[in-house]
Coordinates of C-alpha atoms in Angstrom, one line a residue:
M131 CA -26.6 1.1 1.3
A132 CA -26.2 -2.7 1.1
G133 CA -22.6 -2.3 2.0
D134 CA -19.8 0.3 2.5
I135 CA -16.0 0.7 2.0
Y136 CA -13.7 0.0 5.0
A137 CA -10.0 0.5 5.5
I138 CA -8.4 -1.1 8.6
G139 CA -4.8 -1.7 9.5
L140 CA -1.6 -0.2 10.8
N141 CA 1.2 1.8 9.2
Y142 CA 4.3 3.8 10.1
K143 CA 2.0 6.5 11.6
T144 CA 0.3 4.2 14.1
A145 CA 2.8 1.4 14.8
T146 CA 6.5 0.8 15.2
V147 CA 8.5 -1.3 12.8
E148 CA 8.6 -4.1 15.5
L149 CA 4.8 -4.4 15.4
R150 CA 4.6 -4.0 11.6
E151 CA 7.0 -6.8 10.9
K152 CA 5.1 -9.2 13.1
L153 CA 1.9 -8.6 11.0
S154 CA 3.5 -8.2 7.6
C155 CA 2.5 -10.6 4.9
N156 CA 5.0 -11.7 2.3
A157 CA 4.3 -12.9 -1.2
S158 CA 4.8 -16.5 -0.4
E159 CA 2.0 -16.6 2.3
L160 CA -0.4 -14.1 0.7
D161 CA -2.3 -16.8 -1.3
S162 CA -3.1 -18.9 1.7
V163 CA -4.0 -15.9 3.8
L164 CA -6.5 -14.6 1.3
H165 CA -8.0 -18.1 0.9
I166 CA -8.4 -18.5 4.7
L167 CA -10.0 -15.0 5.0
K168 CA -12.3 -15.7 2.1
A169 CA -13.5 -18.9 3.7
S170 CA -13.8 -17.8 7.3
T171 CA -15.2 -14.2 7.2
N172 CA -18.4 -12.4 6.2
V173 CA -16.7 -9.7 4.3
K174 CA -18.1 -9.5 0.7
E175 CA -15.0 -8.3 -1.1
F176 CA -11.4 -7.5 0.1
M177 CA -7.7 -7.1 -0.6
L178 CA -4.6 -6.9 1.6
L179 CA -1.8 -4.5 1.0
S180 CA 1.5 -5.3 2.8
T181 CA 4.6 -3.1 2.4
C182 CA 7.5 -2.1 4.6
N183 CA 5.5 0.8 5.9
R184 CA 1.9 -0.6 6.2
L185 CA -0.4 -3.6 6.5
E186 CA -3.9 -2.5 5.4
F187 CA -7.1 -4.4 4.7
Y188 CA -9.5 -2.8 2.2
S189 CA -13.0 -4.2 2.0
Y190 CA -16.6 -3.9 0.9
A191 CA -18.8 -5.2 3.8
S192 CA -22.3 -5.0 5.2
N193 CA -21.1 -3.6 8.5
E194 CA -18.1 -2.6 10.6
R195 CA -18.3 -5.7 12.9
F196 CA -17.6 -8.0 9.9
V197 CA -14.5 -6.0 9.1
L198 CA -13.2 -6.0 12.7
D199 CA -13.8 -9.8 12.8
A200 CA -11.9 -10.3 9.6
F201 CA -8.9 -8.3 10.8
R202 CA -8.9 -10.2 14.1
R203 CA -8.9 -13.4 12.1
Y204 CA -5.8 -12.1 10.2
A205 CA -4.1 -11.3 13.5
D206 CA -4.8 -14.9 14.6
I207 CA -3.3 -16.3 11.4
K208 CA -0.1 -14.3 12.3
N209 CA -0.3 -15.4 15.9
Q210 CA -0.6 -11.8 17.1
H211 CA -2.9 -10.0 19.6
F212 CA -5.4 -7.5 18.1
D213 CA -4.6 -4.3 19.9
N214 CA -6.9 -1.4 19.0
S215 CA -4.3 1.2 20.1
H216 CA -2.1 0.6 17.1
F217 CA -4.7 0.2 14.4
F218 CA -6.9 2.6 12.5
L219 CA -10.4 2.0 11.1
K220 CA -12.0 4.2 8.4
A221 CA -15.4 3.8 6.8
G222 CA -17.3 5.4 3.9
K223 CA -15.9 8.3 2.0
E224 CA -13.1 8.7 4.6
A225 CA -11.9 5.1 3.8
V226 CA -12.1 5.8 0.0
S227 CA -10.1 8.9 0.3
H228 CA -7.5 7.1 2.4
I229 CA -7.1 4.3 -0.1
F230 CA -6.8 6.8 -3.0
K231 CA -4.1 8.7 -1.0
V232 CA -2.2 5.5 -0.4
A233 CA -2.3 4.5 -4.1
A234 CA -1.1 8.1 -5.1
G235 CA 1.8 8.1 -2.6
L236 CA 0.3 10.9 -0.6
D237 CA 0.1 8.8 2.6
S238 CA 3.7 7.4 2.2
M239 CA 6.5 8.2 4.6
V240 CA 8.3 9.5 1.5
I241 CA 5.6 11.6 -0.1
G242 CA 5.1 10.8 -3.8
E243 CA 7.4 7.7 -3.7
P244 CA 6.8 5.7 -6.9
Q245 CA 7.0 2.1 -5.4
I246 CA 3.6 2.2 -3.8
V247 CA 1.8 2.3 -7.2
A248 CA 3.4 -1.0 -8.2
Q249 CA 2.8 -2.5 -4.8
F250 CA -0.9 -1.4 -4.8
K251 CA -1.4 -2.9 -8.3
E252 CA 0.3 -6.2 -7.3
A253 CA -1.9 -6.5 -4.2
F254 CA -5.0 -5.7 -6.2
F255 CA -4.2 -8.1 -9.1
K256 CA -3.4 -10.9 -6.6
A257 CA -6.7 -10.5 -4.8
K258 CA -8.6 -10.3 -8.0
A259 CA -6.9 -13.5 -9.4
L260 CA -7.9 -15.3 -6.2
G261 CA -11.5 -14.1 -6.3
T262 CA -11.6 -12.1 -3.1
T263 CA -12.6 -8.9 -5.0
G264 CA -15.7 -8.2 -7.0
K265 CA -17.5 -5.4 -8.8
V266 CA -17.1 -2.9 -6.0
I267 CA -13.4 -3.4 -4.9
N268 CA -12.4 -3.8 -8.6
R269 CA -14.0 -0.4 -9.3
L270 CA -12.4 1.1 -6.2
C271 CA -8.9 0.0 -7.1
Q272 CA -9.3 1.0 -10.8
N273 CA -10.4 4.5 -9.6
A274 CA -7.6 4.6 -7.1
L275 CA -5.0 4.0 -9.8
H276 CA -6.7 6.6 -12.0
A277 CA -6.5 9.1 -9.1
S278 CA -2.8 8.2 -8.6
K279 CA -2.1 8.9 -12.3
R280 CA -3.9 12.2 -12.1
V281 CA -1.9 13.2 -9.0
R282 CA 1.4 12.4 -10.7
Y283 CA 0.6 14.2 -14.0
E284 CA -1.3 17.2 -12.6
T285 CA 1.1 18.1 -9.8
G286 CA 4.8 18.2 -9.4
I287 CA 4.9 15.6 -6.7
S288 CA 6.9 13.0 -8.8
K289 CA 9.6 15.5 -9.8
S290 CA 13.0 14.4 -8.5
A291 CA 11.3 11.4 -7.2
V292 CA 12.6 10.0 -3.9
S293 CA 11.9 6.8 -2.0
V294 CA 12.9 4.9 1.1
S295 CA 15.9 3.7 -0.8
Y296 CA 16.9 7.3 -1.6
A297 CA 16.5 8.2 2.1
A298 CA 18.7 5.3 3.1
V299 CA 21.5 6.5 0.7
E300 CA 21.0 10.1 1.8
L301 CA 21.5 8.9 5.4
A302 CA 24.8 7.2 4.4
R303 CA 25.9 10.4 2.7
R304 CA 25.1 12.4 5.9
I305 CA 27.3 10.1 7.9
F306 CA 30.3 10.2 5.6
G307 CA 29.8 13.5 3.7
E308 CA 31.1 11.8 0.6
L309 CA 30.9 8.2 -0.4
K310 CA 33.5 8.2 -3.1
N311 CA 36.2 6.5 -1.1
H312 CA 34.0 4.1 0.8
K313 CA 33.0 0.5 0.1
V314 CA 29.3 -0.2 0.3
L315 CA 27.6 -3.6 0.4
L316 CA 24.1 -3.8 -0.8
I317 CA 22.3 -7.0 0.2
G318 CA 19.1 -7.6 -1.8
A319 CA 18.6 -7.1 -5.6
G320 CA 14.8 -6.5 -5.6
E321 CA 13.1 -3.3 -6.5
M322 CA 14.1 -1.4 -3.3
G323 CA 17.6 -2.7 -3.6
E324 CA 17.9 -1.8 -7.3
L325 CA 16.8 1.8 -6.5
A326 CA 19.3 2.0 -3.7
A327 CA 22.0 0.7 -6.1
I328 CA 21.2 3.5 -8.6
Y329 CA 21.4 6.2 -6.0
L330 CA 24.6 4.7 -4.7
Q331 CA 26.1 4.7 -8.2
R332 CA 25.4 8.4 -8.5
S333 CA 27.2 9.0 -5.2
G334 CA 30.4 7.5 -6.5
A335 CA 30.7 4.8 -3.9
S336 CA 32.4 1.5 -4.6
I337 CA 29.4 -0.8 -4.7
Y338 CA 29.2 -4.6 -4.0
I339 CA 26.0 -6.5 -4.5
S340 CA 24.9 -9.7 -2.9
N341 CA 21.6 -11.6 -3.3
R342 CA 20.4 -15.1 -2.4
T343 CA 19.9 -15.7 -6.1
Y344 CA 23.4 -15.1 -7.5
E345 CA 22.2 -14.5 -11.1
R346 CA 20.0 -11.6 -10.0
A347 CA 22.9 -10.0 -8.2
V348 CA 25.0 -10.3 -11.4
A349 CA 22.3 -8.8 -13.5
L350 CA 22.0 -5.7 -11.3
A351 CA 25.8 -5.4 -11.0
E352 CA 26.2 -5.4 -14.7
K353 CA 23.5 -2.8 -15.0
I354 CA 25.2 -0.3 -12.7
K355 CA 28.8 -1.5 -13.2
A356 CA 29.2 -2.8 -9.6
N357 CA 30.9 -5.9 -8.1
V358 CA 29.3 -9.1 -6.8
I359 CA 29.7 -11.1 -3.6
R360 CA 28.1 -14.5 -3.3
F361 CA 25.4 -14.6 -0.5
D362 CA 27.3 -17.3 1.4
E363 CA 30.5 -15.1 1.4
I364 CA 28.9 -12.2 3.2
E365 CA 30.2 -13.2 6.6
Q366 CA 33.7 -13.7 5.2
F367 CA 34.0 -10.2 3.6
L368 CA 31.7 -8.1 5.8
Y369 CA 34.7 -6.5 7.6
E370 CA 35.8 -4.7 4.4
F371 CA 32.7 -2.5 4.2
D372 CA 32.0 0.9 5.8
V373 CA 28.3 0.8 4.9
V374 CA 26.0 -2.2 4.7
L375 CA 22.5 -1.5 3.3
V376 CA 20.0 -4.4 3.6
S377 CA 16.8 -4.7 1.7
T378 CA 15.5 -8.3 1.2
G379 CA 12.3 -10.2 1.6
A380 CA 13.9 -12.7 4.1
Q381 CA 11.8 -13.6 7.1
G382 CA 14.8 -14.0 9.5
Y383 CA 18.0 -12.1 10.2
V384 CA 20.5 -12.0 7.3
I385 CA 23.0 -10.2 9.4
T386 CA 23.4 -11.4 13.0
K387 CA 25.1 -9.9 16.0
D388 CA 27.7 -12.8 16.0
V389 CA 28.6 -12.1 12.4
V390 CA 29.0 -8.4 13.0
S391 CA 31.0 -9.0 16.1
K392 CA 33.5 -11.1 14.2
A393 CA 33.7 -8.5 11.4
M394 CA 34.4 -5.7 13.9
K395 CA 37.4 -7.5 15.3
K396 CA 38.9 -7.8 11.8
R397 CA 38.1 -4.0 11.2
Y398 CA 39.9 -3.2 14.5
Y399 CA 36.7 -1.6 15.5
K400 CA 36.7 1.0 12.8
P401 CA 33.0 2.3 12.7
I402 CA 30.6 0.5 10.4
F403 CA 27.1 1.7 9.5
L404 CA 24.3 -0.8 9.0
I405 CA 21.1 0.4 7.4
D406 CA 18.1 -2.0 7.4
I407 CA 15.2 -1.0 5.2
S408 CA 13.6 -4.4 5.3
V409 CA 10.3 -5.4 7.0
P410 CA 10.6 -7.8 8.7
R411 CA 14.0 -6.5 9.7
N412 CA 17.0 -8.4 8.3
I413 CA 19.7 -7.1 10.7
E414 CA 19.5 -8.4 14.3
P415 CA 18.7 -5.3 16.5
S416 CA 21.2 -6.2 19.2
C417 CA 24.0 -5.4 16.7
A418 CA 23.5 -1.8 17.9
D419 CA 25.0 -2.9 21.3
L420 CA 28.4 -3.5 19.7
D421 CA 31.1 -0.9 20.0
S422 CA 31.5 1.3 16.8
V423 CA 28.4 -0.3 15.2
F424 CA 25.7 2.2 14.1
L425 CA 22.4 0.6 13.2
Y426 CA 19.5 2.4 11.5
N427 CA 16.1 0.9 10.6
I428 CA 13.3 2.1 8.4
D429 CA 11.8 4.2 11.2
D430 CA 15.1 6.1 11.6
L431 CA 14.6 7.4 8.0
K432 CA 11.7 9.7 9.1
E433 CA 14.0 12.7 9.9
V434 CA 15.8 12.4 6.5
V435 CA 12.5 12.1 4.7
E436 CA 11.0 15.2 6.4
N437 CA 14.0 17.3 5.7
N438 CA 14.3 16.3 2.0
L439 CA 10.6 16.5 1.2
S440 CA 9.6 19.8 2.7
N441 CA 9.4 21.3 -0.8
R442 CA 6.7 18.8 -1.8
V443 CA 4.1 20.0 0.7
Q444 CA 2.4 22.4 -1.7
E445 CA 2.3 19.8 -4.4
A446 CA 0.8 17.3 -2.0
K447 CA -1.9 19.8 -1.2
K448 CA -2.8 20.0 -4.9
G449 CA -3.0 16.2 -4.9
E450 CA -5.4 16.2 -2.0
F451 CA -7.9 18.2 -4.0
I452 CA -7.6 15.6 -6.8
I453 CA -8.2 12.8 -4.3
L454 CA -11.3 14.5 -2.9
D455 CA -12.7 14.9 -6.4
E456 CA -12.0 11.2 -7.4
A457 CA -13.3 9.9 -4.0
D458 CA -16.6 11.9 -4.5
K459 CA -17.0 10.4 -8.0
F460 CA -16.5 6.8 -6.7
Y461 CA -18.7 7.2 -3.7
K462 CA -21.5 8.6 -5.8
W463 CA -21.2 5.5 -8.0
L464 CA -21.3 3.3 -4.9
E465 CA -24.4 5.0 -3.5
N466 CA -26.2 4.6 -6.8
L467 CA -25.1 0.9 -7.2
E468 CA -28.3 -0.4 -5.5
L469 CA -30.4 1.6 -8.0
E470 CA -29.2 -0.6 -10.9
P471 CA -31.9 -3.3 -10.6
I472 CA -34.5 -0.5 -10.5
I473 CA -33.1 1.2 -13.6
I474 CA -32.9 -2.2 -15.5
N475 CA -36.5 -3.0 -14.6
M476 CA -37.7 0.5 -15.6
L477 CA -35.9 0.2 -19.0
D478 CA -37.5 -3.2 -19.5
Y479 CA -40.9 -1.6 -18.7
T480 CA -40.5 0.9 -21.6
K481 CA -39.5 -1.6 -24.3
N482 CA -42.9 -1.7 -25.8
G483 CA -43.9 1.8 -24.7
S484 CA -44.4 5.0 -26.7
K485 CA -41.7 7.6 -27.3
D486 CA -43.4 9.8 -24.7
C487 CA -43.5 7.0 -22.2
K488 CA -39.8 6.4 -22.8
K489 CA -38.9 10.1 -22.3
I490 CA -40.7 10.2 -19.0
V491 CA -39.0 7.1 -17.8
Y492 CA -35.5 8.3 -18.9
R493 CA -36.1 11.6 -17.1
A494 CA -37.2 9.6 -14.0
I495 CA -34.0 7.5 -14.2
K496 CA -31.9 10.7 -14.4
L497 CA -33.8 12.1 -11.4
I498 CA -33.1 9.1 -9.2
R499 CA -29.5 8.9 -10.3
E500 CA -29.0 12.5 -9.2
N501 CA -30.7 11.8 -5.9
K502 CA -31.9 8.3 -4.9
E503 CA -34.2 9.9 -2.3
Y504 CA -36.6 10.7 -5.2
T505 CA -37.1 7.0 -5.9
P506 CA -40.4 6.6 -3.9
L507 CA -41.7 9.8 -5.6
V508 CA -40.8 8.4 -9.0
F509 CA -42.7 5.2 -8.2
E510 CA -45.7 7.1 -7.2
L511 CA -45.7 9.2 -10.4
L512 CA -45.3 6.0 -12.4
G513 CA -48.2 4.4 -10.5
I514 CA -46.0 2.0 -8.5
K515 CA -47.6 2.3 -5.1
S516 CA -47.6 -1.1 -3.5
K517 CA -44.7 -2.7 -1.6
E518 CA -44.9 -5.7 -3.9
K519 CA -44.3 -3.4 -6.9
E520 CA -41.4 -1.7 -5.2
I521 CA -39.8 -5.1 -4.6
E522 CA -40.5 -6.1 -8.2
Y523 CA -38.7 -2.9 -9.4
G524 CA -35.7 -3.7 -7.1
F525 CA -36.4 -1.0 -4.5
V526 CA -36.4 -2.2 -1.0
E527 CA -36.1 0.0 2.1
R528 CA -32.9 -0.9 4.0

C-alpha cells in the first residue's frame, strides 16, 4: 500500500503519571504543536489525542520511520527525551483496532467511561480544522466513532457508567465510609469536575466549588445546590475541608506544600485527604510528606477502578468483537484505496462501450475490489498488457 495506519504514544499502561504529565498537550498549545508537526515531518495525515491517561499520535504514513521521527519531534517540542521503554508503536490493523478501542472506552483505565468519546471527537475536529488530517484519517476517525456507538448500544458497557471522577469519589467514600458529615472542596468546574460534583452530591457531602473563572463555579454550584469559594480564597479556607478533590487544566501546582502545611496547623493536624485527578498534577507531590496528609493521584485510582468494574469484563469482550468487525471493514477500505484511480479509469473506458462491455468491466471491478491481487489478471483479460497501460490505468507495482 502507499501508506499505513500507525498509533504511537504512551498511556497509563506504559508510563507513570510523572512521565505522562511531562508529555501532555493542553488545549492552549495544541494548535501550535500541530502546525509545527505538519511543517516539520513527513507524515501524510495525523491527529494528537492528549487526556489525563494517554498521549497518543495517530497517523497515516508511508513508513514507520516517518512516524518515529514525528513523535521524536513532538518530544523535542516538549523538551523531553524519547525513551522507547515507555512508548508503544502499533501498525496496520493492530493500530486501527487500538484506535477504535480507545474511542469506544475499551482501552480506558475505567472501562466504558464516557468522557473519552468527547475527548476523541475534540482531538479529531481540531486536527481536521487545522488541516493535519485528510481522506484516510477522517475516514478512520468517523469509523472509530461509529464503532464506539455500536459498542455502547450493542453491549451493556455503558450501564451505570463510571469514570475517573466516579473512582475519585468512591475512594473518598472508602476513606470515610460516609461523606454526609464531611466538607468537600472541589477545585475545577470542567467536565471531570462537574462529574465529580454530581457523584459527590449523591453521596450527601457538603460540597464547595472553586474555579479560576468564578462564574463557572457559580453555574455548577447552582446546578447541584453547592456552595462557592473564590479561587483566591482557597488558601484561607483550606483548613475547613476533610477532602479536597482537584481537577483543573492548570500547568502548575494549584495546591502547594506550603499552603497545606499552614492549613494543617489550623486543623490541629486532623487528617485531610487530597485527591488529584489532574494531568499535569495540580497538587505538589511533597504534600504527602506532611503528617496526617494523605495524597492520592490518578494512578492510585487503579485499584478502585479494578474492583468496581469487574462486572464489565464480559460486556467488554462483546465490545472487542464489534471492534474487530469494524476494524476489518476499515482496513479493507484502506487496502482498496489505491484501486480508486484504476476503477475510475475503467469506468471512463466504458462510457461509450456496449452493454456487454460495461457488464464485463463492472464484473472486473467487483473482482479486484474483492481481491486486488486479481488486478494484473483483469488487465490481461481486458488487453492491458504493457507497463505503460498499467500506469495509464493507475496500477503501479509498489
